[in-house]
Coordinates of C-alpha atoms in Angstrom, one line a residue:
M1 CA 2.4 56.9 6.4
T2 CA 4.9 55.8 8.0
N3 CA 8.4 53.8 6.6
K4 CA 7.8 51.1 6.5
A5 CA 4.5 51.8 4.7
R6 CA 6.8 53.1 2.3
Y7 CA 8.4 50.3 1.7
A8 CA 6.4 47.7 1.0
A9 CA 4.3 50.9 -1.2
A10 CA 8.1 50.3 -3.6
I11 CA 7.9 46.8 -2.8
E12 CA 4.3 46.9 -4.5
A13 CA 5.0 49.2 -7.3
S14 CA 8.0 47.3 -8.8
I15 CA 6.3 44.6 -9.2
D16 CA 3.1 45.7 -11.1
K17 CA 6.1 47.7 -13.2
L18 CA 7.3 43.7 -14.2
H19 CA 3.2 42.8 -14.6
E20 CA 2.6 46.4 -16.6
E21 CA 5.7 45.9 -19.3
G22 CA 4.5 41.1 -19.8
R23 CA 7.6 40.6 -17.7
Y24 CA 6.8 39.2 -14.4
R25 CA 8.5 35.9 -13.5
T26 CA 6.3 32.5 -13.4
F27 CA 6.8 29.5 -11.6
I28 CA 5.8 26.6 -12.6
D29 CA 5.5 24.0 -10.0
I30 CA 6.0 20.8 -12.0
E31 CA 8.0 16.6 -11.1
R32 CA 10.7 15.5 -13.2
R33 CA 9.3 11.6 -12.9
K34 CA 13.3 8.8 -13.1
G35 CA 13.1 7.2 -16.1
Q36 CA 10.8 8.9 -18.4
F37 CA 12.6 12.5 -19.0
P38 CA 11.4 15.2 -19.9
T39 CA 7.8 13.7 -19.4
A40 CA 6.9 15.2 -16.2
T41 CA 4.0 16.6 -13.9
W42 CA 2.7 19.7 -14.1
T43 CA 0.5 20.8 -10.8
R44 CA -1.3 23.7 -11.7
P45 CA -2.8 26.5 -9.4
D46 CA -5.5 24.9 -8.5
G47 CA -3.1 21.7 -7.2
T48 CA -5.0 19.9 -10.5
E49 CA -2.8 17.6 -12.8
K50 CA -1.3 17.9 -15.4
E51 CA 1.4 15.7 -17.4
I52 CA 3.5 18.0 -20.1
T53 CA 6.7 17.4 -21.9
V54 CA 9.7 19.6 -21.0
W55 CA 11.5 21.8 -23.6
C56 CA 13.6 24.1 -22.8
G57 CA 15.9 22.2 -19.8
N58 CA 19.1 22.2 -19.2
D59 CA 19.6 18.7 -18.4
Y60 CA 20.7 19.1 -21.8
L61 CA 22.1 15.3 -21.9
G62 CA 19.6 13.6 -19.7
M63 CA 22.3 12.9 -17.2
G64 CA 19.6 13.6 -14.4
Q65 CA 18.4 9.8 -13.8
H66 CA 21.5 8.0 -16.2
P67 CA 21.9 5.0 -13.7
V68 CA 25.5 5.8 -13.5
V69 CA 24.7 8.9 -11.7
L70 CA 22.5 8.0 -9.3
A71 CA 23.8 4.7 -8.4
A72 CA 27.3 7.0 -7.4
M73 CA 24.8 9.1 -5.3
Q74 CA 23.5 6.0 -3.8
E75 CA 26.2 4.9 -3.0
A76 CA 27.3 7.8 -1.5
I77 CA 25.1 9.1 1.1
E78 CA 24.2 5.9 2.4
A79 CA 28.0 5.0 2.8
T80 CA 28.4 9.4 4.3
G81 CA 24.7 10.5 4.6
A82 CA 23.4 14.0 3.4
G83 CA 25.2 17.5 4.0
S84 CA 29.6 17.8 3.8
G85 CA 29.4 19.1 7.6
G86 CA 30.6 22.1 6.2
T87 CA 33.4 24.9 4.1
R88 CA 35.6 23.0 1.9
N89 CA 38.2 24.7 4.9
I90 CA 36.6 23.8 8.0
S91 CA 35.7 19.7 8.0
G92 CA 34.3 20.1 3.8
T93 CA 36.6 18.5 1.4
T94 CA 35.4 14.8 1.4
V95 CA 36.8 12.2 -0.9
Y96 CA 34.4 12.8 -3.5
H97 CA 35.5 16.3 -4.0
K98 CA 38.6 15.3 -4.5
R99 CA 38.1 13.2 -6.7
L100 CA 35.5 15.0 -8.5
E101 CA 38.0 17.8 -9.1
A102 CA 41.0 14.6 -10.4
E103 CA 38.5 14.5 -12.9
L104 CA 37.3 17.8 -13.6
A105 CA 40.8 18.8 -14.5
D106 CA 42.3 15.5 -15.7
L107 CA 39.0 17.2 -18.3
H108 CA 40.3 19.9 -18.7
R109 CA 43.1 18.9 -19.1
K110 CA 44.8 21.1 -16.8
E111 CA 47.1 21.0 -13.3
A112 CA 43.5 21.3 -11.0
A113 CA 39.8 22.0 -10.6
L114 CA 38.4 23.8 -7.9
V115 CA 34.5 23.4 -7.6
F116 CA 32.5 25.4 -6.1
T117 CA 28.9 25.2 -5.5
S118 CA 27.6 26.9 -8.7
A119 CA 28.7 28.1 -11.6
Y120 CA 27.5 31.7 -11.6
I121 CA 29.0 31.4 -8.0
A122 CA 33.1 30.3 -9.2
N123 CA 32.6 32.7 -12.3
D124 CA 31.6 35.6 -9.6
A125 CA 34.4 34.9 -6.9
T126 CA 36.8 34.2 -9.7
L127 CA 36.4 36.9 -11.5
S128 CA 36.1 39.5 -8.1
T129 CA 38.9 37.4 -6.4
L130 CA 41.2 38.3 -9.4
P131 CA 42.3 42.3 -9.3
K132 CA 43.6 40.2 -4.7
L133 CA 46.1 38.9 -7.0
L134 CA 46.8 41.3 -10.0
P135 CA 47.4 43.8 -9.3
G136 CA 46.3 47.0 -12.0
L137 CA 44.4 44.1 -13.5
I138 CA 42.7 44.9 -16.4
I139 CA 39.3 42.6 -16.8
Y140 CA 38.2 42.8 -21.3
S141 CA 34.3 42.2 -21.3
D142 CA 32.2 40.8 -23.8
S143 CA 28.9 42.7 -23.9
L144 CA 26.8 39.5 -24.0
N145 CA 28.6 37.7 -20.6
H146 CA 26.4 36.2 -19.2
A147 CA 24.6 37.8 -15.6
S148 CA 27.9 36.5 -13.3
M149 CA 31.0 37.5 -15.1
I150 CA 29.3 41.1 -15.1
E151 CA 28.9 40.9 -11.9
G152 CA 31.8 39.2 -10.5
V153 CA 34.1 42.4 -12.8
R154 CA 31.5 45.0 -11.5
R155 CA 33.0 43.7 -7.8
N156 CA 36.4 43.5 -8.8
G157 CA 36.9 47.0 -8.0
G158 CA 39.2 46.7 -10.6
A159 CA 40.0 48.4 -14.3
K160 CA 37.3 46.9 -17.0
R161 CA 36.5 47.8 -20.7
I162 CA 34.0 47.0 -22.3
F163 CA 34.2 44.9 -26.0
R164 CA 31.0 44.4 -28.4
H165 CA 29.7 41.8 -28.6
N166 CA 32.4 38.5 -30.5
D167 CA 34.1 41.4 -31.9
V168 CA 37.7 40.7 -31.8
N169 CA 38.6 44.0 -33.6
H170 CA 37.3 46.6 -30.9
L171 CA 38.5 44.4 -28.9
R172 CA 42.0 44.7 -30.9
E173 CA 41.4 48.5 -30.5
L174 CA 40.7 48.8 -26.1
L175 CA 43.7 46.6 -25.1
A176 CA 45.9 49.0 -27.7
A177 CA 44.8 51.5 -26.3
D178 CA 45.6 50.6 -22.0
D179 CA 49.4 50.2 -21.3
P180 CA 51.0 47.4 -22.7
A181 CA 52.6 46.4 -18.7
A182 CA 49.9 46.7 -17.0
P183 CA 48.3 42.6 -17.2
K184 CA 45.7 41.9 -19.1
L185 CA 42.3 39.1 -18.5
I186 CA 40.0 38.7 -21.6
A187 CA 36.0 37.2 -20.3
F188 CA 34.4 35.1 -23.0
E189 CA 31.8 33.1 -23.7
S190 CA 31.6 29.4 -26.2
I191 CA 28.8 29.1 -26.0
Y192 CA 26.4 32.6 -26.0
S193 CA 22.6 30.8 -24.6
M194 CA 20.1 32.5 -25.1
D195 CA 21.3 33.0 -29.6
G196 CA 23.2 30.1 -29.1
D197 CA 26.2 31.7 -31.1
F198 CA 29.6 30.7 -30.6
G199 CA 32.7 32.8 -29.4
P200 CA 35.7 33.8 -31.8
I201 CA 37.9 31.9 -29.3
E202 CA 40.6 31.1 -31.7
E203 CA 41.1 35.0 -33.0
I204 CA 40.7 35.5 -28.2
C205 CA 43.5 34.1 -27.6
D206 CA 45.9 35.1 -30.4
L207 CA 45.5 38.2 -29.2
A208 CA 45.8 37.5 -25.3
D209 CA 49.5 35.8 -26.9
E210 CA 50.7 39.4 -29.0
F211 CA 48.6 41.0 -26.0
D212 CA 49.8 38.7 -23.5
A213 CA 47.0 39.0 -21.3
L214 CA 45.5 36.0 -19.8
T215 CA 42.3 34.1 -21.1
Y216 CA 38.8 33.7 -18.8
I217 CA 35.6 31.7 -21.0
D218 CA 32.7 30.1 -19.9
E219 CA 32.1 27.4 -21.2
V220 CA 28.9 26.5 -18.8
H221 CA 26.6 25.6 -22.3
A222 CA 29.3 23.7 -24.0
V223 CA 30.4 21.4 -20.9
G224 CA 30.4 17.3 -21.6
M225 CA 28.5 18.1 -25.3
Y226 CA 31.2 19.7 -26.8
G227 CA 34.5 17.8 -27.3
P228 CA 35.1 14.5 -28.1
R229 CA 35.2 14.4 -24.5
G230 CA 32.8 16.5 -24.0
A231 CA 35.0 19.3 -22.7
G232 CA 34.1 21.7 -24.8
V233 CA 34.0 24.1 -27.4
A234 CA 37.2 24.5 -26.8
E235 CA 38.2 21.1 -26.9
R236 CA 36.8 20.6 -30.2
D237 CA 38.5 23.6 -31.5
G238 CA 42.0 22.0 -30.5
L239 CA 42.2 25.4 -28.3
M240 CA 41.8 24.0 -24.8
G241 CA 45.3 24.6 -23.7
R242 CA 45.5 27.9 -25.3
I243 CA 42.7 28.9 -22.0
D244 CA 44.4 30.0 -18.8
I245 CA 40.0 30.0 -17.0
I246 CA 38.1 27.7 -18.6
N247 CA 34.2 27.6 -16.0
G248 CA 32.4 24.9 -16.0
T249 CA 28.4 24.2 -15.0
L250 CA 27.6 20.8 -13.1
A251 CA 23.7 21.2 -13.3
K252 CA 23.6 21.3 -17.5
A253 CA 24.9 18.5 -19.2
Y254 CA 26.4 16.7 -16.4
G255 CA 22.0 17.2 -15.4
V256 CA 23.4 17.1 -11.3
M257 CA 24.7 21.0 -9.8
G258 CA 27.6 23.3 -9.3
G259 CA 30.4 24.8 -11.0
Y260 CA 34.2 25.4 -11.6
I261 CA 37.0 26.5 -12.5
A262 CA 39.9 24.4 -13.7
S263 CA 43.2 25.9 -14.6
S264 CA 46.3 26.2 -13.5
A265 CA 47.0 24.1 -9.6
K266 CA 49.1 28.1 -8.4
M267 CA 46.3 29.1 -9.6
C268 CA 43.4 27.0 -7.9
D269 CA 45.5 27.5 -5.1
A270 CA 45.2 31.1 -5.1
I271 CA 41.4 31.6 -6.3
R272 CA 40.4 28.8 -2.9
S273 CA 42.7 30.6 -0.7
Y274 CA 41.3 34.3 -1.2
A275 CA 37.6 33.8 -2.5
P276 CA 34.8 35.0 -0.7
G277 CA 32.8 33.2 -2.2
F278 CA 34.5 29.6 -2.2
I279 CA 36.3 30.4 1.4
F280 CA 32.7 31.2 3.0
T281 CA 30.4 28.1 1.5
T282 CA 29.2 25.0 2.4
S283 CA 30.6 22.6 0.5
I284 CA 28.9 20.7 -1.8
P285 CA 26.9 17.5 -0.6
P286 CA 29.8 13.8 -1.0
A287 CA 26.5 12.6 -2.3
I288 CA 26.3 15.8 -5.5
A289 CA 29.6 15.1 -5.9
A290 CA 29.2 12.1 -6.3
G291 CA 26.8 12.0 -9.4
A292 CA 29.0 15.1 -11.0
A293 CA 32.2 12.8 -11.0
A294 CA 29.8 10.0 -12.2
S295 CA 28.7 11.2 -15.0
V296 CA 31.7 13.3 -15.5
R297 CA 33.6 9.9 -15.8
H298 CA 30.9 8.8 -18.3
L299 CA 30.3 11.2 -20.5
K300 CA 34.5 11.3 -21.5
T301 CA 33.7 8.7 -23.6
D302 CA 29.2 8.5 -24.9
Q303 CA 29.8 10.1 -27.5
A304 CA 26.8 8.7 -29.1
L305 CA 24.1 10.4 -26.9
R306 CA 25.9 14.5 -27.4
D307 CA 25.3 13.0 -30.9
T308 CA 21.9 11.7 -30.8
Q309 CA 21.4 15.9 -29.3
Q310 CA 22.9 17.9 -32.2
L311 CA 21.1 15.7 -34.5
H312 CA 17.7 16.5 -32.5
A313 CA 19.1 20.1 -32.4
R314 CA 19.3 19.6 -36.4
I315 CA 15.8 18.4 -37.0
L316 CA 14.0 20.3 -34.6
K317 CA 15.8 23.4 -36.5
T318 CA 14.5 22.1 -40.1
R319 CA 11.2 21.6 -39.2
L320 CA 10.6 25.2 -37.5
K321 CA 12.4 26.7 -40.4
A322 CA 10.0 24.4 -42.9
M323 CA 7.6 26.1 -40.9
G324 CA 9.0 30.0 -41.7
L325 CA 9.1 30.5 -38.3
P326 CA 11.6 33.0 -37.2
I327 CA 14.6 30.9 -35.4
I328 CA 18.4 32.0 -34.5
D329 CA 21.0 29.2 -36.1
H330 CA 24.3 29.2 -35.3
G331 CA 24.8 25.5 -35.4
S332 CA 25.2 25.5 -31.7
H333 CA 22.5 22.7 -29.9
I334 CA 20.3 25.5 -28.8
V335 CA 17.1 26.5 -30.4
P336 CA 15.7 30.1 -30.4
V337 CA 12.6 30.9 -31.8
I338 CA 12.1 35.0 -32.1
V339 CA 9.2 36.3 -31.0
G340 CA 9.6 39.7 -30.4
D341 CA 7.0 40.7 -27.4
P342 CA 7.2 40.3 -24.4
V343 CA 2.7 40.1 -23.2
H344 CA 3.0 37.7 -27.0
T345 CA 5.6 36.1 -25.7
K346 CA 4.2 34.7 -22.1
Q347 CA 0.7 34.3 -23.9
L348 CA 2.5 31.5 -26.3
S349 CA 4.3 29.7 -24.0
D350 CA 1.2 29.7 -21.0
M351 CA -1.1 28.2 -24.8
L352 CA 1.4 25.8 -25.0
L353 CA 1.3 24.3 -21.4
E354 CA -2.1 24.3 -20.5
D355 CA -3.5 23.5 -24.9
F356 CA -0.9 20.6 -25.9
G357 CA 1.3 20.1 -22.7
I358 CA 4.6 21.9 -24.2
Y359 CA 7.4 23.6 -21.4
V360 CA 8.8 26.5 -23.3
Q361 CA 10.3 29.1 -21.0
P362 CA 9.3 32.5 -21.8
I363 CA 13.0 34.7 -21.9
N364 CA 11.9 38.0 -21.7
F365 CA 13.9 41.8 -20.9
P366 CA 16.5 41.9 -19.5
T367 CA 17.6 38.2 -20.1
V368 CA 17.2 39.1 -24.0
P369 CA 17.0 42.7 -25.1
R370 CA 13.5 44.7 -25.9
G371 CA 12.5 43.3 -29.0
T372 CA 14.3 39.9 -29.1
E373 CA 11.2 38.3 -26.9
R374 CA 11.5 34.7 -27.0
L375 CA 11.0 30.9 -26.6
R376 CA 14.1 28.3 -25.9
F377 CA 14.4 25.1 -26.3
T378 CA 16.4 22.5 -25.8
P379 CA 16.5 19.1 -27.3
S380 CA 17.6 16.6 -25.5
P381 CA 19.1 13.1 -26.5
V382 CA 15.5 11.3 -24.9
H383 CA 13.1 13.6 -26.1
S384 CA 11.3 11.3 -28.8
P385 CA 10.2 11.8 -33.1
K386 CA 6.2 11.4 -30.6
M387 CA 7.7 14.6 -28.7
L388 CA 8.9 16.2 -31.9
D389 CA 6.0 16.3 -34.4
G390 CA 3.7 17.3 -31.0
L391 CA 5.9 20.5 -30.9
I392 CA 6.2 21.1 -34.8
R393 CA 2.4 21.1 -35.1
A394 CA 1.0 23.2 -31.4
M395 CA 4.1 25.3 -33.3
D396 CA 2.7 25.8 -36.9
S397 CA -0.8 25.8 -34.5
L398 CA 0.1 28.9 -32.7
W399 CA 0.8 30.6 -34.8
S400 CA -0.8 30.8 -37.0
Q401 CA -3.5 31.7 -34.7
C402 CA -1.7 34.5 -33.2
A403 CA -0.9 35.9 -35.9
L404 CA 2.5 35.5 -35.5
N405 CA 5.3 37.5 -39.3
R406 CA 6.6 33.4 -40.2
Q407 CA 10.4 34.5 -41.4
E408 CA 13.9 33.4 -41.5
L409 CA 16.4 35.3 -39.7
S410 CA 19.5 35.8 -40.2
A411 CA 22.3 33.9 -38.3

């Protein structure tokens, strides 16, 4: 066998393993319709089409179809064309990028903000760059942090400590065991997207003060959604001023694309100047920046959208609990229903899609631990009562059909 044949066999074996474990991820082709979200058209593998309702999207508030956002993008594309034309350092910084960063800095009450192509890149680039700026830096990372944070911490070449999820006592032990003079940073999230639980922000900030550490929070699933201006859970809890670096996304509640950090002017300048993930990447198109800025600006005042979304999430959780389905409820907008087996999770997802026109993607290992495979629902303000009724009936029917347990998980 030649080397190339061995390479091909190894690649095929790795894919076969995913199929055998029931973890192979299938993309479905959908086309969202402006003005009709959350409905979409699903194109089956055989080319036929079916109308579906999307229940697992990250466009949490439907801003991806909001007239304010679309108008800003259309105006920008007419004025400037498609792409930005370069990296931020070489011809790719436009007035639209600067306006967006100003909106984000104002949102988080920080001196500055820095926009990246995604929140993944913002996390990875920032966390992997900080040890270059702070020699000897020790990063304390929550064990359930997002893959982008894990990758950034892993690649930075510095010291790291992993504390048990949301366990401030364990974090204290780790901080106390290290050299008091060593620079320190605590990296955690405000909302952990798979269980929908909240990070202990105030307690972590107290430890950071006690041990003279910087704080880095990922508010990706919270920006636009929480706080009087949509700045996240830290704003809601009156703690935003105690966070040194805030990471957020423009691709979820804001409905567009991109990610960012907000921090001091000097911190943003240093990351801008040293992070390869920022320096060597073409900047987001001006139209994207314009749409994101319009979305951020709008959600600073549209509390009604946030209230409606939270109401719909509470209704869905209440009705699922009433049927005895095993949901996790930490009070956030994320509604996970635990199935506990990858094959069954995929089967439920497939039946919901084919038989009921309901699209919810199965969530399997490694995104979640084995044995906690789930369907993860994200109700939005634009899901109607009729859609909710249809989802409840479908889940009740399939849960019985598949003979799955009915029990409520404690938070």
